[in-house]
JSON list of C-alpha atoms and ligand atoms in Angstrom, two decimals:
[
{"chain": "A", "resi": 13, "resn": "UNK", "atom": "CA", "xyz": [110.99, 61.02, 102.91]},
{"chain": "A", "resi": 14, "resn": "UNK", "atom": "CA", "xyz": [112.32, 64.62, 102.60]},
{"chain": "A", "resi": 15, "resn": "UNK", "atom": "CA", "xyz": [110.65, 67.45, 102.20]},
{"chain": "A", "resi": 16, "resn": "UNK", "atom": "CA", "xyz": [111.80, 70.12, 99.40]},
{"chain": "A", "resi": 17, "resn": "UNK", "atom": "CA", "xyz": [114.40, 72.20, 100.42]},
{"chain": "A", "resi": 18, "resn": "UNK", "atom": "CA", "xyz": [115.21, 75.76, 99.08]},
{"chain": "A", "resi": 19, "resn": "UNK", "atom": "CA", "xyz": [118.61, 75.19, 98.08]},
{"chain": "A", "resi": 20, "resn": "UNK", "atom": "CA", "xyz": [117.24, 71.96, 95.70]},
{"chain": "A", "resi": 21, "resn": "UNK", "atom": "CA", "xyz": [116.08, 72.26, 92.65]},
{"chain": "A", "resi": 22, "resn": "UNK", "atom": "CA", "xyz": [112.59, 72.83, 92.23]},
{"chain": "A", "resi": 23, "resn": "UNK", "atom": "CA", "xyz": [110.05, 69.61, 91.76]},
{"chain": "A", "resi": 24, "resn": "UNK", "atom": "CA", "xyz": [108.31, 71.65, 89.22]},
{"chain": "A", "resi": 25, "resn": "UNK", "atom": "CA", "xyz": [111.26, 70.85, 86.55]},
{"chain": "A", "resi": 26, "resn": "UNK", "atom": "CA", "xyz": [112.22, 74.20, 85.80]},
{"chain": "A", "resi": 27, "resn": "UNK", "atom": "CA", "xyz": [115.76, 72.98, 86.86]},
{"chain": "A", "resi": 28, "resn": "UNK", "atom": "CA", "xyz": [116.23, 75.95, 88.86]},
{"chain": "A", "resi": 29, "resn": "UNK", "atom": "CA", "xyz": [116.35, 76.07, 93.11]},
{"chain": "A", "resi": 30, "resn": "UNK", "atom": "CA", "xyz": [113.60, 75.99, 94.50]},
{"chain": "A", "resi": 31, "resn": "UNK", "atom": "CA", "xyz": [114.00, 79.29, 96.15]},
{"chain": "A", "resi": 32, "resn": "UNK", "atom": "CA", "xyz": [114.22, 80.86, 93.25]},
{"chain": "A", "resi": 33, "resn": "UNK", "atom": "CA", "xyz": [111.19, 79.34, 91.22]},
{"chain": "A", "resi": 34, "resn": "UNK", "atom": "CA", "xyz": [108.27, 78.14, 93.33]},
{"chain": "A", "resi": 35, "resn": "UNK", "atom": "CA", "xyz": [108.94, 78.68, 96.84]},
{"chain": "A", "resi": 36, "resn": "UNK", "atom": "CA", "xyz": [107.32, 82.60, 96.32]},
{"chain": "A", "resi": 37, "resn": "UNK", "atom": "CA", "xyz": [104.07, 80.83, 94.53]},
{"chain": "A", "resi": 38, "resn": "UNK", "atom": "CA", "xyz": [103.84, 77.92, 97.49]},
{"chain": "A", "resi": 39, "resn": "UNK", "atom": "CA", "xyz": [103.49, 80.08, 99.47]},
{"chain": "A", "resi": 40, "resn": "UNK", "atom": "CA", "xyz": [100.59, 81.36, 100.88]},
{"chain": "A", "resi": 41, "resn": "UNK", "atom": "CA", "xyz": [99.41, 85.15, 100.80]},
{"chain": "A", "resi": 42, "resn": "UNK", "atom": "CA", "xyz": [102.74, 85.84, 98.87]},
{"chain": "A", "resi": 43, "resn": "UNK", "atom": "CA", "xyz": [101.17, 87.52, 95.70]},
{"chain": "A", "resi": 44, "resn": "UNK", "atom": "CA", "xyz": [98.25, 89.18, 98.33]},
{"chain": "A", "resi": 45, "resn": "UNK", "atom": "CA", "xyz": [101.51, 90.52, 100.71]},
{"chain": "A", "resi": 46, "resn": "UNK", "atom": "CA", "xyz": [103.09, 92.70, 97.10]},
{"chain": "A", "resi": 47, "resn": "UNK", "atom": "CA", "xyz": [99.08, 94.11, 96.41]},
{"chain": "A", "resi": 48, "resn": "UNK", "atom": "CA", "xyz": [99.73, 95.41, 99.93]},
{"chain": "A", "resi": 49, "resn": "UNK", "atom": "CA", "xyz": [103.14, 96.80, 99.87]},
{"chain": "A", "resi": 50, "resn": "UNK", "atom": "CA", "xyz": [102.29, 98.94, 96.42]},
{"chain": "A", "resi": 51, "resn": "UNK", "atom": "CA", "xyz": [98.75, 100.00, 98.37]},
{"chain": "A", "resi": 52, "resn": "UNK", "atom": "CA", "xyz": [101.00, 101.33, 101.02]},
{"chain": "A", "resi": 53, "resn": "UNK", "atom": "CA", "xyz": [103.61, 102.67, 98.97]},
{"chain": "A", "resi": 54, "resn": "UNK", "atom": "CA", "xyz": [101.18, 104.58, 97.06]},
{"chain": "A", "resi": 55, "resn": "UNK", "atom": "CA", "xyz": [99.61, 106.28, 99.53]},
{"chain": "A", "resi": 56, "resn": "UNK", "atom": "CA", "xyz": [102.60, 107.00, 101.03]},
{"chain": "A", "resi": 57, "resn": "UNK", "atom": "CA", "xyz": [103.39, 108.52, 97.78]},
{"chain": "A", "resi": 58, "resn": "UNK", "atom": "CA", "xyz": [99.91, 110.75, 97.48]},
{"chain": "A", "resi": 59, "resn": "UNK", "atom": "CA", "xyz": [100.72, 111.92, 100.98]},
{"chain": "A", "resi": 60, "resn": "UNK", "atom": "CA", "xyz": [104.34, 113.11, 99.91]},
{"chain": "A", "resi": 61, "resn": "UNK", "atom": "CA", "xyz": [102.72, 114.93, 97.30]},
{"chain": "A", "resi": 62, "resn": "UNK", "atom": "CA", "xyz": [100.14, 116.36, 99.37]},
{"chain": "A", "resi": 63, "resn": "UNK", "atom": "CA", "xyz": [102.71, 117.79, 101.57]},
{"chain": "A", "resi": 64, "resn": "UNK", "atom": "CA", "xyz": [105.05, 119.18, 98.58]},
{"chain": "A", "resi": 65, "resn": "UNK", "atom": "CA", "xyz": [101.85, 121.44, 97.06]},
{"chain": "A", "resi": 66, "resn": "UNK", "atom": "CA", "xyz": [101.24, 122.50, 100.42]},
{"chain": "A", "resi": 67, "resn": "UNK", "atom": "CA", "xyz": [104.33, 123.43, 100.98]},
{"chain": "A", "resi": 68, "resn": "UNK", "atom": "CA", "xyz": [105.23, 125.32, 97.78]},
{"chain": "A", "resi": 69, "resn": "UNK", "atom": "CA", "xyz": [101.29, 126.67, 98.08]},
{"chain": "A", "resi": 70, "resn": "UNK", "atom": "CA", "xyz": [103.00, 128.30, 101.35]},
{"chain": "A", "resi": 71, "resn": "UNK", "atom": "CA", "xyz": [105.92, 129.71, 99.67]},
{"chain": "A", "resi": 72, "resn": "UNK", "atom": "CA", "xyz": [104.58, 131.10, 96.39]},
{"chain": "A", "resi": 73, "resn": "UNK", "atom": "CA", "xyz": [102.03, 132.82, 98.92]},
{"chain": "A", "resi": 74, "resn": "UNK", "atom": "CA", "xyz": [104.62, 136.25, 98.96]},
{"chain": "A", "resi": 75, "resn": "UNK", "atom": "CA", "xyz": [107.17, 134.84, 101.38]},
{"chain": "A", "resi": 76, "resn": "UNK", "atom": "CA", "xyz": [109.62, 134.54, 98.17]},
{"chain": "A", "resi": 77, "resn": "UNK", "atom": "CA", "xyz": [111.25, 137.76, 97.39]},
{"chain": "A", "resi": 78, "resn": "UNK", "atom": "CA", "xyz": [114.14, 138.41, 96.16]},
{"chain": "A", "resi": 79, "resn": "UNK", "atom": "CA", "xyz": [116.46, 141.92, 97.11]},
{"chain": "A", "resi": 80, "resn": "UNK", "atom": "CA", "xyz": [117.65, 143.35, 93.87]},
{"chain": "A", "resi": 81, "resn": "UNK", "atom": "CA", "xyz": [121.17, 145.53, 94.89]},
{"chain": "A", "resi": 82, "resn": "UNK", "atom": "CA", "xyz": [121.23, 146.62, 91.52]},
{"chain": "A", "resi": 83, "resn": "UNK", "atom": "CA", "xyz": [117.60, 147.98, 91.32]},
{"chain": "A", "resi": 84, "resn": "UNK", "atom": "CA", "xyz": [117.21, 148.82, 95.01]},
{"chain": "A", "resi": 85, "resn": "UNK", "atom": "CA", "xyz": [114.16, 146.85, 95.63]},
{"chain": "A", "resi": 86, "resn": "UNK", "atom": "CA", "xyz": [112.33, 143.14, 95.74]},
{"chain": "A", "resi": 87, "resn": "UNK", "atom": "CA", "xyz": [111.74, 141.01, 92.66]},
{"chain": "A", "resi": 88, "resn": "UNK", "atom": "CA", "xyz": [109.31, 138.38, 93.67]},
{"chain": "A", "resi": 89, "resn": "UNK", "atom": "CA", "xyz": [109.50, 134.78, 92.59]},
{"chain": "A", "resi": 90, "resn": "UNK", "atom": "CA", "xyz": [108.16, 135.28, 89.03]},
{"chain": "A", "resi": 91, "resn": "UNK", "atom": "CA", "xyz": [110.71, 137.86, 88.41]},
{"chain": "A", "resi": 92, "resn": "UNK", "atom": "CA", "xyz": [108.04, 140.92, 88.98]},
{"chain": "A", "resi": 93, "resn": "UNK", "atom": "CA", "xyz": [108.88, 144.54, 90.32]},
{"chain": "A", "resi": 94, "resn": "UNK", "atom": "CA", "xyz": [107.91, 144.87, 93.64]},
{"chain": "A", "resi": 95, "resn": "UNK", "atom": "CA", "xyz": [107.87, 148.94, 94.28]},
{"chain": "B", "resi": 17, "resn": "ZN", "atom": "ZN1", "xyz": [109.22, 75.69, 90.22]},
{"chain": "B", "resi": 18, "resn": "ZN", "atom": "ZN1", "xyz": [113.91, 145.64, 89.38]}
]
């Protein structure tokens, strides 16, 4: 007696290895393991985001000017006159 191996095709019928059909299924915790990963990528995601409105929130707070040689004075980021 032999146990399934990956590289055999699959005893479901499918005709394809077993790796590649219903060794992922078998498995135990498999499907629970990908809920996890996209829980953790997503808050890793909100966090990202978090940190890129604070950061712009920072920037648009007057630190952005821009010294206009032409006019002899700062335009700030919204293109505005500063006198
Ligand atoms: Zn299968
Ligand atoms: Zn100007």
């Amino acid at each position: 007696m032999s146990k399934t191996g990956r590289n055999d095709l699959c005893t479901c019928g499918s005709g394809r290895k077993y790796k590649k059909c219903c060794e992922s299924k078998d498995r135990s915790g498999g499907a629970r393991s990908t809920i996890m990963m996209i829980a953790v990528g997503g808050a890793l995601l909100a966090a990202l985001a978090v940190g890129i409105a604070s950061f712009t929130s920072e920037r648009s707070g007057g630190a952005t000017r821009v010294w206009s040689t032409a006019h002899g004075h700062y335009h700030d980021a919204n293109g505005m006159e500063i006198p």
